[in-house]
mmCIF file with all atom_site columns, C-alpha atoms in Angstrom:
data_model
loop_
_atom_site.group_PDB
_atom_site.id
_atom_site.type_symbol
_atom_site.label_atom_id
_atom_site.label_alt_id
_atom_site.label_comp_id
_atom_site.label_asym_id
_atom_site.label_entity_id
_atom_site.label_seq_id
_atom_site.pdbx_PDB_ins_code
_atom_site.Cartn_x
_atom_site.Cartn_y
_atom_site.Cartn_z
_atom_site.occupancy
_atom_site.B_iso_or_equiv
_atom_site.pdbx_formal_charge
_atom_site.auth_seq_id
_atom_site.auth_comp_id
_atom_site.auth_asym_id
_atom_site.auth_atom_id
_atom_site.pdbx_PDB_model_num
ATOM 1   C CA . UNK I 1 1   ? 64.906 -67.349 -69.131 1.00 87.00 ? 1   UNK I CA 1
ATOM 2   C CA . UNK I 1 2   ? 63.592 -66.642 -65.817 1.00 89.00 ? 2   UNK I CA 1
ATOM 3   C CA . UNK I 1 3   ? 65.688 -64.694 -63.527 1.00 95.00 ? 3   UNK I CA 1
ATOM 4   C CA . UNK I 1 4   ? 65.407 -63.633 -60.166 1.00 97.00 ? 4   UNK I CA 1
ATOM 5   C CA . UNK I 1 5   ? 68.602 -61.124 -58.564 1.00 97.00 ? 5   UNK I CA 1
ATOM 6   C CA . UNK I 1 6   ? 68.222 -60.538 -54.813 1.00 98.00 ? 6   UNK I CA 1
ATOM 7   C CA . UNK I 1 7   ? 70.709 -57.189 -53.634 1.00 98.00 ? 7   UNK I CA 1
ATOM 8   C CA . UNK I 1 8   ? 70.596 -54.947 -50.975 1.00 98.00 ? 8   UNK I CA 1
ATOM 9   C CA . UNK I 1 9   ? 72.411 -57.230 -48.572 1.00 97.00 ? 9   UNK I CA 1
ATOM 10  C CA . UNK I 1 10  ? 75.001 -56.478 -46.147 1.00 97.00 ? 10  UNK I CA 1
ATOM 11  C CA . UNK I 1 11  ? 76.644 -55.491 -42.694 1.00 98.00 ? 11  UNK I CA 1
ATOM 12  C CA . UNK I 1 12  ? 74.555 -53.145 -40.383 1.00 98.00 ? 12  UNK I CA 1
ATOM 13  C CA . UNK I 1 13  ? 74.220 -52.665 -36.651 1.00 98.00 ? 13  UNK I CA 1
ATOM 14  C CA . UNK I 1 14  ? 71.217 -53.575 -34.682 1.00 98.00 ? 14  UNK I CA 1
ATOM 15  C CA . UNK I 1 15  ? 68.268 -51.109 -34.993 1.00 98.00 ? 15  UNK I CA 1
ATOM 16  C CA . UNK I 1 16  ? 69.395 -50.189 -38.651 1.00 98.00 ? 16  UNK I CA 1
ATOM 17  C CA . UNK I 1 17  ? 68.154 -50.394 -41.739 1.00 98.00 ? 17  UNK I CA 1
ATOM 18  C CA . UNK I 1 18  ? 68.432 -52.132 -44.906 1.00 98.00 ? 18  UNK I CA 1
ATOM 19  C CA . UNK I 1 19  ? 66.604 -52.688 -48.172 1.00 98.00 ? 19  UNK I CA 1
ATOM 20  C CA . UNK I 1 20  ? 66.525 -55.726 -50.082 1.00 98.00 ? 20  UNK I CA 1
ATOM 21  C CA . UNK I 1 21  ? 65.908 -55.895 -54.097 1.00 98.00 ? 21  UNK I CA 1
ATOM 22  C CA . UNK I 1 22  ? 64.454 -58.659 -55.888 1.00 97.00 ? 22  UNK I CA 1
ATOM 23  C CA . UNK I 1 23  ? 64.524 -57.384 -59.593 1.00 96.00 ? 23  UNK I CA 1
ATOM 24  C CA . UNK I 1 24  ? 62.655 -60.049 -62.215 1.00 95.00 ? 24  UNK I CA 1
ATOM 25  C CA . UNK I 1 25  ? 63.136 -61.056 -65.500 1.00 93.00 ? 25  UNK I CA 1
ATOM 26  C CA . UNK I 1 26  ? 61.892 -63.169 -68.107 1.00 91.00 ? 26  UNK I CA 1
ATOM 27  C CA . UNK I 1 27  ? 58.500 -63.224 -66.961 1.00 85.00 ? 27  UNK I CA 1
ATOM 28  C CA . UNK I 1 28  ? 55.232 -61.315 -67.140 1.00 78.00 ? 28  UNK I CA 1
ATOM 29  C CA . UNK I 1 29  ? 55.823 -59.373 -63.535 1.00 77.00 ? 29  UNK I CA 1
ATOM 30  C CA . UNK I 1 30  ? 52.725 -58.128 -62.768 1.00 81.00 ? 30  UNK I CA 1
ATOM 31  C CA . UNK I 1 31  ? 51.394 -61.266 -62.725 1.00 87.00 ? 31  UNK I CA 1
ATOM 32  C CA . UNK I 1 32  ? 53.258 -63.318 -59.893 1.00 92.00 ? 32  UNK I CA 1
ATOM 33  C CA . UNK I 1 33  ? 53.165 -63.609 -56.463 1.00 96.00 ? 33  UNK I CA 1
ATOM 34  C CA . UNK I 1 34  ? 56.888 -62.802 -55.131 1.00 97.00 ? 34  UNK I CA 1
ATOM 35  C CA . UNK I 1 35  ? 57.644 -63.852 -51.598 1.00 97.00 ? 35  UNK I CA 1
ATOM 36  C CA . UNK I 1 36  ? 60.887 -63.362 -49.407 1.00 98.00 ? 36  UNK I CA 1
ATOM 37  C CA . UNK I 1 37  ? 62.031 -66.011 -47.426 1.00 97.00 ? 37  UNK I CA 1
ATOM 38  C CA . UNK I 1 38  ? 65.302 -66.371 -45.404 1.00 97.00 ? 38  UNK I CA 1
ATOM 39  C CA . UNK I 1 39  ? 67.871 -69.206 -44.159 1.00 95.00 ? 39  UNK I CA 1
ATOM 40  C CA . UNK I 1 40  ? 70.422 -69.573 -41.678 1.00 92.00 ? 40  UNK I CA 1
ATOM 41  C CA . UNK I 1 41  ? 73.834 -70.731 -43.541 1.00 83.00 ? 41  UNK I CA 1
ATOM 42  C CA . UNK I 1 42  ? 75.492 -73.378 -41.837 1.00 82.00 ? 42  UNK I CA 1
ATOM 43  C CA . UNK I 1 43  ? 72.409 -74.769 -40.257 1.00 79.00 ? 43  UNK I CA 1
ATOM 44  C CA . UNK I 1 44  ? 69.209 -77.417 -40.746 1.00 76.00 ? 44  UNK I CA 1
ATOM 45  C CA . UNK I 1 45  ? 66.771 -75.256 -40.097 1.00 75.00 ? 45  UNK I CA 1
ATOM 46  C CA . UNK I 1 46  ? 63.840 -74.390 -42.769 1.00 83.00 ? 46  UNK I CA 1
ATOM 47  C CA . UNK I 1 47  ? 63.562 -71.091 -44.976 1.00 89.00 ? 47  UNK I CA 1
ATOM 48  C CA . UNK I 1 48  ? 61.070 -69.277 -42.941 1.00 94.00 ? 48  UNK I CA 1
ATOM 49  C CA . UNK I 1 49  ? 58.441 -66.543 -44.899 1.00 96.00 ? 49  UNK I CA 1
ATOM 50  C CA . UNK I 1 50  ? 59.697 -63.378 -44.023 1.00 97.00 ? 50  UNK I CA 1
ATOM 51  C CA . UNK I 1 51  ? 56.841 -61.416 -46.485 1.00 98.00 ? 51  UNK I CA 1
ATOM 52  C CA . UNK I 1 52  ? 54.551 -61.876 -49.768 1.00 97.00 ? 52  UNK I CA 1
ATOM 53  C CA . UNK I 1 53  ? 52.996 -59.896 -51.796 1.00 97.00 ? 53  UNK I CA 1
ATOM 54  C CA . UNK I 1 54  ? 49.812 -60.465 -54.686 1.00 95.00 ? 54  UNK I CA 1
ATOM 55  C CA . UNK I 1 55  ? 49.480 -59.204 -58.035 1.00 90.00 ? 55  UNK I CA 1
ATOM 56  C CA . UNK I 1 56  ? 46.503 -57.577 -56.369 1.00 90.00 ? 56  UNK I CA 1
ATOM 57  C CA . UNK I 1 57  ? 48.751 -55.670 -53.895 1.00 92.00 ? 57  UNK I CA 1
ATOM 58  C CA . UNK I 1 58  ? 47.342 -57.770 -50.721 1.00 94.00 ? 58  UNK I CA 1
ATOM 59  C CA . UNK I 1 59  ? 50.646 -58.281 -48.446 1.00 97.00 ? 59  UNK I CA 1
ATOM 60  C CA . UNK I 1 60  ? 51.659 -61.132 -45.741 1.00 97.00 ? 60  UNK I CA 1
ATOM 61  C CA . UNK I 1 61  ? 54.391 -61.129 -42.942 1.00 98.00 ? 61  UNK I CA 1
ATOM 62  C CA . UNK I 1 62  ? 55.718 -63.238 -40.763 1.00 96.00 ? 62  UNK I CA 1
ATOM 63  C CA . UNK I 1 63  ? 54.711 -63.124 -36.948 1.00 96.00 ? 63  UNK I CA 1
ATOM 64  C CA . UNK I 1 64  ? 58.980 -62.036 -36.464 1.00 96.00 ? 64  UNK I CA 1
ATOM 65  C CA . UNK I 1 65  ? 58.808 -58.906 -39.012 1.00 97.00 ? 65  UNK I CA 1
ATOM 66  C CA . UNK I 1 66  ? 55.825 -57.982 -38.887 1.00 97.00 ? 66  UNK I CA 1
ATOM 67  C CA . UNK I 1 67  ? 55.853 -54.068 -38.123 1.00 97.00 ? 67  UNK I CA 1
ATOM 68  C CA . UNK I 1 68  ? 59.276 -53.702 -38.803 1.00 98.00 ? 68  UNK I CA 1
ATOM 69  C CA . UNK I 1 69  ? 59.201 -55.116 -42.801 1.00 98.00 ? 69  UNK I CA 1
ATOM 70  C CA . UNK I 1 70  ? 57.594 -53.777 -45.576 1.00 98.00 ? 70  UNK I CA 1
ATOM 71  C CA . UNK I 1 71  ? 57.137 -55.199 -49.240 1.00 98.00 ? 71  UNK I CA 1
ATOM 72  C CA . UNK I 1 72  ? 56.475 -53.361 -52.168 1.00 97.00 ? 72  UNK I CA 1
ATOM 73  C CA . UNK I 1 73  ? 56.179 -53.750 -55.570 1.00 95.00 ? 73  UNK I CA 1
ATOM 74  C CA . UNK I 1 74  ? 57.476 -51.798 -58.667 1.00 94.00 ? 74  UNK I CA 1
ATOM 75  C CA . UNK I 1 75  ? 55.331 -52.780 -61.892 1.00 90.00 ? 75  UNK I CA 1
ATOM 76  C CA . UNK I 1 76  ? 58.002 -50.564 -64.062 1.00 91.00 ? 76  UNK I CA 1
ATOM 77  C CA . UNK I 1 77  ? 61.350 -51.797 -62.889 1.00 93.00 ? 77  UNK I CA 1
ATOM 78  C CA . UNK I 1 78  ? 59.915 -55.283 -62.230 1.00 93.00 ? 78  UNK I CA 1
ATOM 79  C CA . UNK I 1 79  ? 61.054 -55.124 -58.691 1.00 95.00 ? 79  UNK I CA 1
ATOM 80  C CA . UNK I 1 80  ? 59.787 -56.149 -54.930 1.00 97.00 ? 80  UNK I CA 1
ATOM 81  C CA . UNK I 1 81  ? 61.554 -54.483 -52.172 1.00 98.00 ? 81  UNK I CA 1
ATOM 82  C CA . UNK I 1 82  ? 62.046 -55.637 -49.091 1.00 98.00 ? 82  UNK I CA 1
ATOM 83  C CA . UNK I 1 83  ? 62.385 -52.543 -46.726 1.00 98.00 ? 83  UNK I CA 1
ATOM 84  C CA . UNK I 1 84  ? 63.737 -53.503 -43.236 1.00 98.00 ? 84  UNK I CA 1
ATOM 85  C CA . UNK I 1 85  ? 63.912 -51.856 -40.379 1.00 98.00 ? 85  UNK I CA 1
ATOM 86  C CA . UNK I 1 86  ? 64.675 -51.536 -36.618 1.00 98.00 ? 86  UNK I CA 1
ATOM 87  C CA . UNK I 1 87  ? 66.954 -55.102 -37.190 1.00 98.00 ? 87  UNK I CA 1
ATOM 88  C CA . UNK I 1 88  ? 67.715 -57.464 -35.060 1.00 98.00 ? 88  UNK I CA 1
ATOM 89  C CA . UNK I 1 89  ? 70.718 -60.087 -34.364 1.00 97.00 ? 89  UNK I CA 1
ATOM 90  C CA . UNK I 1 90  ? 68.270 -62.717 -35.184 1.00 96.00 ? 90  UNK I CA 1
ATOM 91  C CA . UNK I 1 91  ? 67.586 -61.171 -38.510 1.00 97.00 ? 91  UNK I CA 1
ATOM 92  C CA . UNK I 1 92  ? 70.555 -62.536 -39.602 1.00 96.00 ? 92  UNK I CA 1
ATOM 93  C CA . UNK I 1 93  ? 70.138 -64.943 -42.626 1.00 97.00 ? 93  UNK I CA 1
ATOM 94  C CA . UNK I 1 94  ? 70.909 -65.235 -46.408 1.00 97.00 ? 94  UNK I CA 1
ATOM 95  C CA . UNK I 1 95  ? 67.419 -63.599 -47.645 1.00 98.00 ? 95  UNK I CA 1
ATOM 96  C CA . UNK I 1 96  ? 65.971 -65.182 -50.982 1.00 97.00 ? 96  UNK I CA 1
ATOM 97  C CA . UNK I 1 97  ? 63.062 -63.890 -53.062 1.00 97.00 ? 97  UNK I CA 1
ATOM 98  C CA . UNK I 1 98  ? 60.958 -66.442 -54.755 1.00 97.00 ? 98  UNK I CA 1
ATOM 99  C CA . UNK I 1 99  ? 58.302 -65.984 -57.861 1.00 96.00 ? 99  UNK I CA 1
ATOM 100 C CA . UNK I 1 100 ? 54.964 -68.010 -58.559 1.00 95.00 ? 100 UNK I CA 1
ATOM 101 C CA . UNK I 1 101 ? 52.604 -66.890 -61.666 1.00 91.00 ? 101 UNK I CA 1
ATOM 102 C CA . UNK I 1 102 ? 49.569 -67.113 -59.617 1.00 89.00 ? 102 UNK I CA 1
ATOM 103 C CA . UNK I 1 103 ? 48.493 -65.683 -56.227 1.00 90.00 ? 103 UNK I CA 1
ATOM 104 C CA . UNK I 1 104 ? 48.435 -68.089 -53.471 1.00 93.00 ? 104 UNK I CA 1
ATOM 105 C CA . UNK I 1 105 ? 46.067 -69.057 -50.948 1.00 93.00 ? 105 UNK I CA 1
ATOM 106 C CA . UNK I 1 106 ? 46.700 -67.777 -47.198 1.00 93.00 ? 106 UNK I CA 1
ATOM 107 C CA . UNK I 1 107 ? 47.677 -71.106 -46.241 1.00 94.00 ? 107 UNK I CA 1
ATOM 108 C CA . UNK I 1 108 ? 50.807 -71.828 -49.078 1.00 95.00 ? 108 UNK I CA 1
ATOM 109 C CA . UNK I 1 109 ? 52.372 -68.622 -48.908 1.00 96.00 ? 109 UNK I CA 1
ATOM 110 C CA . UNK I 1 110 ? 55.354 -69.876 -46.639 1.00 95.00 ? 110 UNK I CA 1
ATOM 111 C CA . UNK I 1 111 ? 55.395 -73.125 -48.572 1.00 95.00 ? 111 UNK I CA 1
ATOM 112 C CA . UNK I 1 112 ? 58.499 -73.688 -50.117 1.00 94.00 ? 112 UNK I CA 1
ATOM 113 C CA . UNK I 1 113 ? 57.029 -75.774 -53.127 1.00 95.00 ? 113 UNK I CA 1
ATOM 114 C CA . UNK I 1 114 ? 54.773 -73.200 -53.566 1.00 96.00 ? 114 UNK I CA 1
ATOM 115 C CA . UNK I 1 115 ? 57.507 -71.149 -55.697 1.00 96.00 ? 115 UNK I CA 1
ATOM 116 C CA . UNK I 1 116 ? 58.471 -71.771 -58.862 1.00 95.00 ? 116 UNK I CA 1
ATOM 117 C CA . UNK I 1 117 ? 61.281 -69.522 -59.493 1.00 96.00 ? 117 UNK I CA 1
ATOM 118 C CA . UNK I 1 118 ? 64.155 -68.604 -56.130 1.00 97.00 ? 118 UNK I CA 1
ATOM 119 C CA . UNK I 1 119 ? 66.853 -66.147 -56.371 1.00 97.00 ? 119 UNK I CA 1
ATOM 120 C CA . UNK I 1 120 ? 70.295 -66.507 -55.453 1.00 96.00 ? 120 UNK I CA 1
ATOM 121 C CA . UNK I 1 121 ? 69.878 -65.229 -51.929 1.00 96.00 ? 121 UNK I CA 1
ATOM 122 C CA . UNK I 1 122 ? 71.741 -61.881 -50.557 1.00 98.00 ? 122 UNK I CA 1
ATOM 123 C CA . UNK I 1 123 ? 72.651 -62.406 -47.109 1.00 97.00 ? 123 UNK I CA 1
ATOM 124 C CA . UNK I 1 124 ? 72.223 -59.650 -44.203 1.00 98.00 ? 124 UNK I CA 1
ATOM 125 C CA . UNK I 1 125 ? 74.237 -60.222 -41.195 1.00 98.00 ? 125 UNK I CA 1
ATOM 126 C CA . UNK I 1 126 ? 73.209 -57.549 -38.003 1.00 98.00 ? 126 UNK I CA 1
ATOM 127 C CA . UNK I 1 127 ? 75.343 -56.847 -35.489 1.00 97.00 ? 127 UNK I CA 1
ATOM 128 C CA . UNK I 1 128 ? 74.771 -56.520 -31.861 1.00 94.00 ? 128 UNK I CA 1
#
């Protein structure tokens, strides 16, 4: 069965730090695509990419993290991390990981439908 487990979530004041977990299971790891997207609860608005990264390594952000978020991958533990810094109110949002077994082209990677595996979503709420 294919699993994805999001941690890392929590409370922390603007300009913190927090790092998010995606751990797989059930799959061959090193050969998806993992992307993070997040959603404001409560609201109609769309899951917006927040990162991706390859089975080659290559690496994507959105234009609102970008500098500030950093994706990585660990092969062993079957793990992407989401490392997030200098945070911001608006970085508020239940944060989901999602899993394709194939890299994507430039243009789907913060397509929804893309995905073939999501998470249960950790949610990281910064204070002002």
């Amino acid at each position: 069965e294919v699993q994805l487990v999001e941690s890392g979530g929590g409370l922390v004041q603007a300009g913190g730090s927090l790092r998010l977990s995606c751990a797989a299971s059930g799959f061959t790891f090193e050969s998806y695509a993992i992307g993070w997207f997040r959603q404001v609860p409560g609201t109609v608005t769309e899951r917006e990419g927040v990162s991706y990264i390859s089975s080659d390594g290559s690496t994507y952000y959105g234009d609102s993290v970008r500098g500030r978020f950093t994706i990585t991958s660990d092969n062993a533990r079957n793990t992407v991390y989401l490392q997030m810094n200098s945070l911001k109110p608006e970085d508020t949002a239940v944060y989901y990981c999602a899993a394709v077994p194939r890299p994507l082209l430039l243009l789907m990677i913060w397509v929804r439908s893309s995905y073939a595996y999501w998470g249960q979503g950790t949610q990281v709420t910064v204070s002002s």
